[in-house]
PDB file of C-alpha atoms in Angstrom:
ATOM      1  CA  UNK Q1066       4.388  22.392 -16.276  1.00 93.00           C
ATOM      2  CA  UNK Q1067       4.810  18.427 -15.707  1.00 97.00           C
ATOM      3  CA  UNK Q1068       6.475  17.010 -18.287  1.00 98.00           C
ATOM      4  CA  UNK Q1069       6.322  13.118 -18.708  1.00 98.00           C
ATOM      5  CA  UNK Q1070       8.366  10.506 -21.127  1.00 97.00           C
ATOM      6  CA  UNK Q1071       6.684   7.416 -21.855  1.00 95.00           C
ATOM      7  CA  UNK Q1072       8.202   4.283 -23.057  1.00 92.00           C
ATOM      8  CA  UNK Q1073      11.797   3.792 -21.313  1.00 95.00           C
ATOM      9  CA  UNK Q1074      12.834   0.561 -21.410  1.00 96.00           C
ATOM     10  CA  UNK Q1075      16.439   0.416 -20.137  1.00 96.00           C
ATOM     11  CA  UNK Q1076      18.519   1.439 -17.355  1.00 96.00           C
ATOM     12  CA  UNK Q1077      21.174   3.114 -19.697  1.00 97.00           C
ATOM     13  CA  UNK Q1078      18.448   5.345 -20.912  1.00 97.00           C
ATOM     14  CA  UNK Q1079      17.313   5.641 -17.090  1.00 97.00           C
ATOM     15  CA  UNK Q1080      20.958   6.475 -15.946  1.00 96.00           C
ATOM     16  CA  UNK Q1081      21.485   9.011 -18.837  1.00 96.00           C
ATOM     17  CA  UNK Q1082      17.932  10.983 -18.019  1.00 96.00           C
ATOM     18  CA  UNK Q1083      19.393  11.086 -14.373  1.00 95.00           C
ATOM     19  CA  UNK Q1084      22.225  12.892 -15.315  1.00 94.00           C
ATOM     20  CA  UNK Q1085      20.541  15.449 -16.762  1.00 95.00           C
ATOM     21  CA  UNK Q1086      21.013  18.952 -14.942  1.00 94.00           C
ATOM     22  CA  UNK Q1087      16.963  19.206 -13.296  1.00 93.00           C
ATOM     23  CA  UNK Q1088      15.993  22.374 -15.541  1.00 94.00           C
ATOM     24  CA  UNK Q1089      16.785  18.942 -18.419  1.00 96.00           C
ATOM     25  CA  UNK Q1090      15.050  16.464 -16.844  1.00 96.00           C
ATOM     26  CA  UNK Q1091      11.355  15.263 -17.163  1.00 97.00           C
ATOM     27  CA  UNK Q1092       9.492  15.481 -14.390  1.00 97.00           C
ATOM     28  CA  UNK Q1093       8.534  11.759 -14.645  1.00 97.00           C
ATOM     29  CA  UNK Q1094       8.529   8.234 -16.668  1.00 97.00           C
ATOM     30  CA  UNK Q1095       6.339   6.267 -17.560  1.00 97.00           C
ATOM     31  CA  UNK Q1096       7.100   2.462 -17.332  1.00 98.00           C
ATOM     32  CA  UNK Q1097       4.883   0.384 -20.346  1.00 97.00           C
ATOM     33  CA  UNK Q1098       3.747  -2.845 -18.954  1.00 97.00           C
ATOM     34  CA  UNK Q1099       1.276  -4.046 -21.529  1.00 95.00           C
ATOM     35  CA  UNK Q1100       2.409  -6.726 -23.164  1.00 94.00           C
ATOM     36  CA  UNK Q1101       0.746  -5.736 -26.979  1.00 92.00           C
ATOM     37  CA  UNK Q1102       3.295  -2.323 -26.800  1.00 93.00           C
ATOM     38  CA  UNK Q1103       6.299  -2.459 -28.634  1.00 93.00           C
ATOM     39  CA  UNK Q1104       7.589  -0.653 -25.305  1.00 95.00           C
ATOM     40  CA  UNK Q1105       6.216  -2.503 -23.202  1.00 96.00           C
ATOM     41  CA  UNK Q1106       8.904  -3.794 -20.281  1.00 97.00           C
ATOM     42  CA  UNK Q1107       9.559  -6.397 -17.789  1.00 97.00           C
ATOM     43  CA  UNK Q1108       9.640  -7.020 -14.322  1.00 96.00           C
ATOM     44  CA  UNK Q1109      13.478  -7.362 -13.872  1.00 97.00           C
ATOM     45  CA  UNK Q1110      14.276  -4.313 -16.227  1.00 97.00           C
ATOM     46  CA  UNK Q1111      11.216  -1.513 -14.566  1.00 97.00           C
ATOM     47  CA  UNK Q1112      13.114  -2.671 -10.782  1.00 97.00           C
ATOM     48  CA  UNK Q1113      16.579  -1.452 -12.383  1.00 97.00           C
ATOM     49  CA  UNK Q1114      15.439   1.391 -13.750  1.00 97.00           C
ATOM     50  CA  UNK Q1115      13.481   2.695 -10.725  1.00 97.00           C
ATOM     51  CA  UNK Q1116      16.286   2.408  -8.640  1.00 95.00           C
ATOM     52  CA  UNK Q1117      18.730   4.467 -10.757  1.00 96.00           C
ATOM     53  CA  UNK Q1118      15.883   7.418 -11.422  1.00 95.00           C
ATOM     54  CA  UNK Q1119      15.708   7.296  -7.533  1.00 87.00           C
ATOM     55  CA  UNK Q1120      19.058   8.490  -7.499  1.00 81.00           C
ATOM     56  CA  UNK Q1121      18.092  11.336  -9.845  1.00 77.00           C
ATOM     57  CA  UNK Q1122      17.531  13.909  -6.748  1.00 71.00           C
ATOM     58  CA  UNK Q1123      20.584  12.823  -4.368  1.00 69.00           C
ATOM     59  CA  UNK Q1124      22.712  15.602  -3.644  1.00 51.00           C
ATOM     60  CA  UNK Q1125      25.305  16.673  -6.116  1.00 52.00           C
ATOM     61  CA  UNK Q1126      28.910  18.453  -5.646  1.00 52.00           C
ATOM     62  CA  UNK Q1127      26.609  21.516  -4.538  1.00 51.00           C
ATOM     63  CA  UNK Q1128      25.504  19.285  -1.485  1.00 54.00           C
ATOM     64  CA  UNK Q1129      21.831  20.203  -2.603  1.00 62.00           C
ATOM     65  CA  UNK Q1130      19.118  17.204  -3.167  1.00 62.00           C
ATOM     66  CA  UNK Q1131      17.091  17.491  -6.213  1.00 76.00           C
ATOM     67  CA  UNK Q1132      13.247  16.294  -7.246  1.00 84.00           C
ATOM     68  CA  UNK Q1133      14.077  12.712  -8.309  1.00 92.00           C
ATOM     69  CA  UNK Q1134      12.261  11.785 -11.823  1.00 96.00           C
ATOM     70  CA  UNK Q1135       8.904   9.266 -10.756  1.00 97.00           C
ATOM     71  CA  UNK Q1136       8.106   6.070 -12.575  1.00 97.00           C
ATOM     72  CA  UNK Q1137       4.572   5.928 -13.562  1.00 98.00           C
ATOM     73  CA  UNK Q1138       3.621   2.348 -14.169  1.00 98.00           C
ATOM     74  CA  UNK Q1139       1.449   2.316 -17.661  1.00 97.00           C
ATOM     75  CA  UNK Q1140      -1.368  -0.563 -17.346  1.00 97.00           C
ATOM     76  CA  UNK Q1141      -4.285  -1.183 -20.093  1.00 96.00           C
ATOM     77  CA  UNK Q1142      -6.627  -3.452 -18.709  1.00 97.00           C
ATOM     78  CA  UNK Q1143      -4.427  -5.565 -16.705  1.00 97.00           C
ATOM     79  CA  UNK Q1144      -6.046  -8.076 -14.160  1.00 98.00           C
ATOM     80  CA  UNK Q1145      -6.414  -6.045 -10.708  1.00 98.00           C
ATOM     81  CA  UNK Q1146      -4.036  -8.499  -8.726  1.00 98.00           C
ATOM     82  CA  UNK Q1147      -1.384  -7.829 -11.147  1.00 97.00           C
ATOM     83  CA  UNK Q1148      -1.485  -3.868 -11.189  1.00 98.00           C
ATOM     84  CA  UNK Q1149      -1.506  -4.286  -7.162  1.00 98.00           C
ATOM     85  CA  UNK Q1150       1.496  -6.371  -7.548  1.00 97.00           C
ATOM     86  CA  UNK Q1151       3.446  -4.199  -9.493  1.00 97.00           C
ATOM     87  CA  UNK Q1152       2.443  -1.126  -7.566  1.00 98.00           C
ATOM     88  CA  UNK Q1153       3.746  -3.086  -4.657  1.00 97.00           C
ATOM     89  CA  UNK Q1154       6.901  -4.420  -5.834  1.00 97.00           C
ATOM     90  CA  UNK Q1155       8.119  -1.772  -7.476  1.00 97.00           C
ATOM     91  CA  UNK Q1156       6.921   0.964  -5.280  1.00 96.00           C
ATOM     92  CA  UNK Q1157       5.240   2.732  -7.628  1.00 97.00           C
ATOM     93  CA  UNK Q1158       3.484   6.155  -6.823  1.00 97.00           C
ATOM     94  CA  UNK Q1159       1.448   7.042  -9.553  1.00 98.00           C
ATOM     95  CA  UNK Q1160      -0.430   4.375 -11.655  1.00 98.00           C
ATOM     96  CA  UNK Q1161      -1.433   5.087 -15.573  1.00 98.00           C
ATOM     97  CA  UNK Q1162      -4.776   3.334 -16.850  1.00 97.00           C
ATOM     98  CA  UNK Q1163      -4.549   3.185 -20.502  1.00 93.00           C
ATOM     99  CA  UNK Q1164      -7.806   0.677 -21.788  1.00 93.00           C
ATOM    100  CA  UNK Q1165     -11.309   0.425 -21.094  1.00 93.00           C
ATOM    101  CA  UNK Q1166     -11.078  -0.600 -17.343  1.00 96.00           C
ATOM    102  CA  UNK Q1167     -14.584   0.252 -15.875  1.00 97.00           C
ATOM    103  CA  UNK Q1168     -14.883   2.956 -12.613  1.00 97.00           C
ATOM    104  CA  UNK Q1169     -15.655   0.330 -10.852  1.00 98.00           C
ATOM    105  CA  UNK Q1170     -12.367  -1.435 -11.175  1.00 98.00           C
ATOM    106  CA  UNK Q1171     -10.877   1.880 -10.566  1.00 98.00           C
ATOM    107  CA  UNK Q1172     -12.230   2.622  -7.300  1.00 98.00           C
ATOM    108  CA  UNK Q1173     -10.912  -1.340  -6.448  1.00 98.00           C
ATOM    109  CA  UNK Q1174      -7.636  -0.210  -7.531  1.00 98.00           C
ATOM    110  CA  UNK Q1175      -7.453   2.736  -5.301  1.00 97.00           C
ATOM    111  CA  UNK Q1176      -9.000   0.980  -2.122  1.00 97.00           C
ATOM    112  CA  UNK Q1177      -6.202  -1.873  -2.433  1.00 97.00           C
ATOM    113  CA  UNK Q1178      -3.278   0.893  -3.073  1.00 96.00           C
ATOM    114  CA  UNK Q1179      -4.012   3.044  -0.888  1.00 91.00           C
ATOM    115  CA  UNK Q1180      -2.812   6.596  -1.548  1.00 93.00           C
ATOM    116  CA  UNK Q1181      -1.308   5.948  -4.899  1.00 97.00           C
ATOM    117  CA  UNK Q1182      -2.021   8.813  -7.718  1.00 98.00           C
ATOM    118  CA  UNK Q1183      -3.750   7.795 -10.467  1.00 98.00           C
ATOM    119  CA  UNK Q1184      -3.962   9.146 -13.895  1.00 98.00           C
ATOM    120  CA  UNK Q1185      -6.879   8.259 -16.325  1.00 97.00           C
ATOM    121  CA  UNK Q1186      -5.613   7.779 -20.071  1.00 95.00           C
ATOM    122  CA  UNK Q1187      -8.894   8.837 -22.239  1.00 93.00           C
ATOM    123  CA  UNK Q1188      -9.045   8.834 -25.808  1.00 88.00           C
ATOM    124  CA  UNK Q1189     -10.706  11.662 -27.588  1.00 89.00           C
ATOM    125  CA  UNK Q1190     -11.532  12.436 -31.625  1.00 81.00           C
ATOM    126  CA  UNK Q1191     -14.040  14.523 -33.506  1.00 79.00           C
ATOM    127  CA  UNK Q1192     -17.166  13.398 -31.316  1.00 80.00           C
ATOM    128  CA  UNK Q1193     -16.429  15.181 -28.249  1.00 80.00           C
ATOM    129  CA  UNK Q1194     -16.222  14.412 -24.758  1.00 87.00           C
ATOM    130  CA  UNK Q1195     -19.747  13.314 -23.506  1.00 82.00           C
ATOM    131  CA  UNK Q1196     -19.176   9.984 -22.906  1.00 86.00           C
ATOM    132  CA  UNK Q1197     -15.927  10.634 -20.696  1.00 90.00           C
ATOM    133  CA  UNK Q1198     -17.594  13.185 -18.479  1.00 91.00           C
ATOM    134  CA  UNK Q1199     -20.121  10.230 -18.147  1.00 93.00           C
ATOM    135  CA  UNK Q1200     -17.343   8.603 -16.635  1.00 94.00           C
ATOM    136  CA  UNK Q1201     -15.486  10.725 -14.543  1.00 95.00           C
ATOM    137  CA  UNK Q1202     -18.998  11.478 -13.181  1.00 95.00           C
ATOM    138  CA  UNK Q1203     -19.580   7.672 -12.302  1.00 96.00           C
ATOM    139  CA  UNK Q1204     -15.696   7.565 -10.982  1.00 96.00           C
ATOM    140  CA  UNK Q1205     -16.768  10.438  -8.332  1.00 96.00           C
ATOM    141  CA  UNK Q1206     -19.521   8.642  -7.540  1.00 97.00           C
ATOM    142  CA  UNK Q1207     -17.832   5.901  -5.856  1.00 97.00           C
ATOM    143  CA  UNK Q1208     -14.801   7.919  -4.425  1.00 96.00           C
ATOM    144  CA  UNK Q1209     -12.885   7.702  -7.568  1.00 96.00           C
ATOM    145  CA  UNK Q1210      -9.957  10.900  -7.462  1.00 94.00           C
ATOM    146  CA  UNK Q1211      -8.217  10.744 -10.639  1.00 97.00           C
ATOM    147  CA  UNK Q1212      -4.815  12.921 -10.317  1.00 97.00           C
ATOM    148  CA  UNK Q1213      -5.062  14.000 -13.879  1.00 97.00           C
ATOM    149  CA  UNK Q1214      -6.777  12.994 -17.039  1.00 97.00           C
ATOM    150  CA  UNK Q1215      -4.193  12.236 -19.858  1.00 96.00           C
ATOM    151  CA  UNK Q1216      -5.530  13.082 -22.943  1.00 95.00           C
ATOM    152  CA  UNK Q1217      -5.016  11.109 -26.247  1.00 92.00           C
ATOM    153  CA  UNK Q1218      -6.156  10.744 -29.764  1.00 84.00           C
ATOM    154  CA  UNK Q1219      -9.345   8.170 -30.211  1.00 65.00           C
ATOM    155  CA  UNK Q1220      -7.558   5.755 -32.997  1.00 56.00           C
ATOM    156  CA  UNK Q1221      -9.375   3.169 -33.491  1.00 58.00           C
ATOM    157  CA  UNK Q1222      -7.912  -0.797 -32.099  1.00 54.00           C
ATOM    158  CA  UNK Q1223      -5.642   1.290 -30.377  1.00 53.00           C
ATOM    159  CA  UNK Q1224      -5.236   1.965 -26.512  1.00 54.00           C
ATOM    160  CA  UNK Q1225      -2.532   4.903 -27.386  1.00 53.00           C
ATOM    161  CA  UNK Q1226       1.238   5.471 -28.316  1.00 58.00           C
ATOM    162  CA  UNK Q1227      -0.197   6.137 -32.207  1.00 60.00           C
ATOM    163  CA  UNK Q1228       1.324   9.700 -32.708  1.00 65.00           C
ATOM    164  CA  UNK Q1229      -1.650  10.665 -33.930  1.00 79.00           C
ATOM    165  CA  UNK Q1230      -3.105  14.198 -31.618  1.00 88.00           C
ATOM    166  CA  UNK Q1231      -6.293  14.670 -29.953  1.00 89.00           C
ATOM    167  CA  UNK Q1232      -8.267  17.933 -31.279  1.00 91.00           C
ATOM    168  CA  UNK Q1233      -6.763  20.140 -29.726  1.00 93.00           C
ATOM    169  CA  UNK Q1234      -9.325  23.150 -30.152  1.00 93.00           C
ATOM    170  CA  UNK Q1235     -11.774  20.674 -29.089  1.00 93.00           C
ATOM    171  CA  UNK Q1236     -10.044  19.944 -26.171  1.00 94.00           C
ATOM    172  CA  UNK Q1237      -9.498  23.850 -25.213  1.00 93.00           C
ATOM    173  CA  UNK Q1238     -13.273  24.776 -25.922  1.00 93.00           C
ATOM    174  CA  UNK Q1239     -14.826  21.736 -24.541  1.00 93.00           C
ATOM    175  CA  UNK Q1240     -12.606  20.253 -21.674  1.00 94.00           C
ATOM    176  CA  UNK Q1241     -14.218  21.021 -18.259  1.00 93.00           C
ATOM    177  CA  UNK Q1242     -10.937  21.927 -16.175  1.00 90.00           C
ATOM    178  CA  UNK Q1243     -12.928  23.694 -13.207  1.00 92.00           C
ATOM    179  CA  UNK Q1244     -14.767  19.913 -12.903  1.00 92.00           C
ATOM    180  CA  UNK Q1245     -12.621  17.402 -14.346  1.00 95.00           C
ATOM    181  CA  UNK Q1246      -9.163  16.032 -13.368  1.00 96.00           C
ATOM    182  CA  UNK Q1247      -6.328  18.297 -14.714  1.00 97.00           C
ATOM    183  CA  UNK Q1248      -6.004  18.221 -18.436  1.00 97.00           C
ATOM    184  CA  UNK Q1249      -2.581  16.377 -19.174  1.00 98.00           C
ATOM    185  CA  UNK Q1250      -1.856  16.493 -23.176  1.00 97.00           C
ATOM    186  CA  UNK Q1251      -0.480  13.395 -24.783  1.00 95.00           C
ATOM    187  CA  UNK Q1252      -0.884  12.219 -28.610  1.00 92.00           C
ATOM    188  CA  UNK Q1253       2.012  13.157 -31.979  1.00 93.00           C
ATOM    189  CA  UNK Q1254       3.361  15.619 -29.267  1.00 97.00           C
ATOM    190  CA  UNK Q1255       7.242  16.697 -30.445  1.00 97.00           C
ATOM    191  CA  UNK Q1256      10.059  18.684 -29.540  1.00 98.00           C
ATOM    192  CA  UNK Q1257       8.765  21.260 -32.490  1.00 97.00           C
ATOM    193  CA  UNK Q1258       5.321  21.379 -31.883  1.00 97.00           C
ATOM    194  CA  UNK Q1259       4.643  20.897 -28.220  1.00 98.00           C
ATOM    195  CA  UNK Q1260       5.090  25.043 -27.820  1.00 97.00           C
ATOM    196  CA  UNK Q1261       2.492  25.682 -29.944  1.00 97.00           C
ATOM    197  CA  UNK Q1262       0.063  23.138 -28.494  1.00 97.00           C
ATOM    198  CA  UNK Q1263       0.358  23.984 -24.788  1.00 97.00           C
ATOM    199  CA  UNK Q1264      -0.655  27.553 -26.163  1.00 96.00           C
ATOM    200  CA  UNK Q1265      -3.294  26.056 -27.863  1.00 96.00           C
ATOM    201  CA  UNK Q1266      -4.863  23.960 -24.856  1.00 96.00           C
ATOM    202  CA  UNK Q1267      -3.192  25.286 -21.958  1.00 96.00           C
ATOM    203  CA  UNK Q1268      -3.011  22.072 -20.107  1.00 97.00           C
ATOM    204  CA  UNK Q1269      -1.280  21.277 -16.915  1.00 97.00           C
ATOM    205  CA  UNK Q1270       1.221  18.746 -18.000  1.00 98.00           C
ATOM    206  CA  UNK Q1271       2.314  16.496 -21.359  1.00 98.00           C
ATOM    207  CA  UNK Q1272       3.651  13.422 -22.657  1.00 97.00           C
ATOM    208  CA  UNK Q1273       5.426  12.380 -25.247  1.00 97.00           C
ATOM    209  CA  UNK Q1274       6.583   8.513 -26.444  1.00 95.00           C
ATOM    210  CA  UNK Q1275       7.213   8.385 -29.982  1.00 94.00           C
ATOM    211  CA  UNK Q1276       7.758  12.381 -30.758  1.00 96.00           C
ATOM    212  CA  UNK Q1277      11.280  11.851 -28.518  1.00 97.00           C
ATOM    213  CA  UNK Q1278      12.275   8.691 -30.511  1.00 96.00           C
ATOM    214  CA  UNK Q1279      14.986   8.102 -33.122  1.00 95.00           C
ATOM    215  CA  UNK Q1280      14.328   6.410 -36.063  1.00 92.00           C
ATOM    216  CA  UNK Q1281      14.881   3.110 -35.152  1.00 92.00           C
ATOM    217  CA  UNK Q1282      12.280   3.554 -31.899  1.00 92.00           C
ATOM    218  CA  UNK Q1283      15.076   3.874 -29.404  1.00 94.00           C
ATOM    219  CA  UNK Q1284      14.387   6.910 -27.107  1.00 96.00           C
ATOM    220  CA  UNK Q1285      16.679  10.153 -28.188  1.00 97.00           C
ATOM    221  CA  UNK Q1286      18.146  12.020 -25.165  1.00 98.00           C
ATOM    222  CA  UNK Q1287      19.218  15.183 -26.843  1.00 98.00           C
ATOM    223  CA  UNK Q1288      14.869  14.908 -28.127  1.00 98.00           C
ATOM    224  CA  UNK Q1289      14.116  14.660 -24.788  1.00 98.00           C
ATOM    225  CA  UNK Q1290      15.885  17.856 -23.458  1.00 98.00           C
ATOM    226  CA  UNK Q1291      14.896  19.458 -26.030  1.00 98.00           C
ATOM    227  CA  UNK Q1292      10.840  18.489 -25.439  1.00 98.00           C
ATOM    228  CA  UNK Q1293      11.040  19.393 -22.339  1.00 98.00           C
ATOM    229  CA  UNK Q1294      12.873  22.557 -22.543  1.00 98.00           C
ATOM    230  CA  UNK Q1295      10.250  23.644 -24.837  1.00 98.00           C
ATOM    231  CA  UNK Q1296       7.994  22.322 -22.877  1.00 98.00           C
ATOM    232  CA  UNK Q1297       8.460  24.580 -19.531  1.00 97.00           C
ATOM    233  CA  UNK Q1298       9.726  27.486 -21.636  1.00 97.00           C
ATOM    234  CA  UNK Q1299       5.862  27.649 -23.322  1.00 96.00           C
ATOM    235  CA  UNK Q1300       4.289  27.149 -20.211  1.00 92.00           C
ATOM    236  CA  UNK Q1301       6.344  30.244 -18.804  1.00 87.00           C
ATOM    237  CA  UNK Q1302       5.786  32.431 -21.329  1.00 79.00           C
ATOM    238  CA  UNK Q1303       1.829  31.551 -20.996  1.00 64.00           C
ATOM    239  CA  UNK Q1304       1.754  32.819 -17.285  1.00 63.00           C
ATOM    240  CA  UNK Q1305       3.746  35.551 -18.282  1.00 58.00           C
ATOM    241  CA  UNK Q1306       0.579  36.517 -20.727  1.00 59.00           C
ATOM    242  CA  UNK Q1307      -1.634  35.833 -18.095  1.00 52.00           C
ATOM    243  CA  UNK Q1308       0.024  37.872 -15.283  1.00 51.00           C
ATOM    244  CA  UNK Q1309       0.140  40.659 -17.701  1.00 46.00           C
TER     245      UNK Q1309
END
């Protein structure tokens, strides 16, 4: 189960996450760079905080190397120099597309960062999924490979980080998984209810922003290792049913 924070915004939060013993730690970050997001970052902050979670996997007193924790760079429809930029400067592996940007923009973002990952943000409520399969469809059409589809809740004037969650029996009935990019679950996802949604939908990773913050919207370690705790413990106990 991937398991992926949204919103960090400093490096004592960064330094703290890399502490974490790896059963504790997400899987990856995501780094906010739109400028209309309360968590939305800057340049000077996202290099700092890369370069501590990129001492997340050096060996310990064990002498054993860890998986580091990745910084995902979170765009919504940023000008395509800019996302290149970032990707660029900041080394970034896996790129998050969060606003309307058109296939066609996609598959110039992929041609000028060459193999980066990149996850597709798409927002789903009652009405279904038709017009994003329209999409992907166009996407694979020019060469588009989306490394996973992150699924939020359609809110409307908003490009995400609501808390509001997508349907999720919608979402396990109706989301093509054999076709489509893997499902990644995002949207009101907490500590105390992400268990009960990845049994619900069954999807391949999830993210969480808000559901791991504190009341004054300052990101809560002990919420964190406790999301993602719950988090793989679900996901194990799902392949346990299925093996059985």
């Amino acid at each position: 189960m991937w398991v992926k924070v949204c919103g960090i915004r400093d490096t004592a939060m960064a330094t703290a996450l890399a502490g974490l013993p790896e059963a504790d730690r997400p899987d990856a970050v995501g780094l906010n760079f739109f400028s209309g997001s309360r968590r939305c970052v800057d340049l000077r902050t996202a290099e700092s905080i890369v370069a501590v979670l990129g001492k997340s996997g050096e060996s310990g007193e064990s002498g054993k190397s860890s998986k580091s924790i990745e910084a995902v760079g979170l765009f919504v429809d940023a000008p395509l120099d800019q996302v290149v930029s970032r990707q660029r400067e900041l080394q970034l592996g896996t790129l998050q597309l969060h606003g309307d940007e058109t296939p066609e923009y996609v598959a110039e973002l992929q041609q000028a960062c060459g193999g980066v990952r990149l996850l597709r943000a798409i927002r789903v409520g009652d009405s279904g999924l038709g017009e994003w399969g329209s999409y992907l469809q166009r996407c694979t059409e020019l060469g588009v490979e989306f490394d996973g589809c992150l699924v939020d809740a359609r809110v409307e004037g908003q490009f995400g980080g609501t808390g509001e969650s997508p349907p999720w029996s919608l979402l396990a009935s109706d989301y093509r998984g054999e076709v489509w990019p893997p499902l990644l679950l995002a949207g009101g996802l907490r500590p105390d209810n992400v268990g009960r949604a990845i049994g619900e939908v069954s999807p391949a990773g999830v993210d969480t922003a808000g559901g791991v913050e504190n009341e004054d919207g300052e990101m809560d370690l002990e919420a964190v290792v406790q999301f993602v705790r719950n988090a793989r413990a679900a996901a194990g106990q799902s392949r346990g049913e299925t093996d059985g």
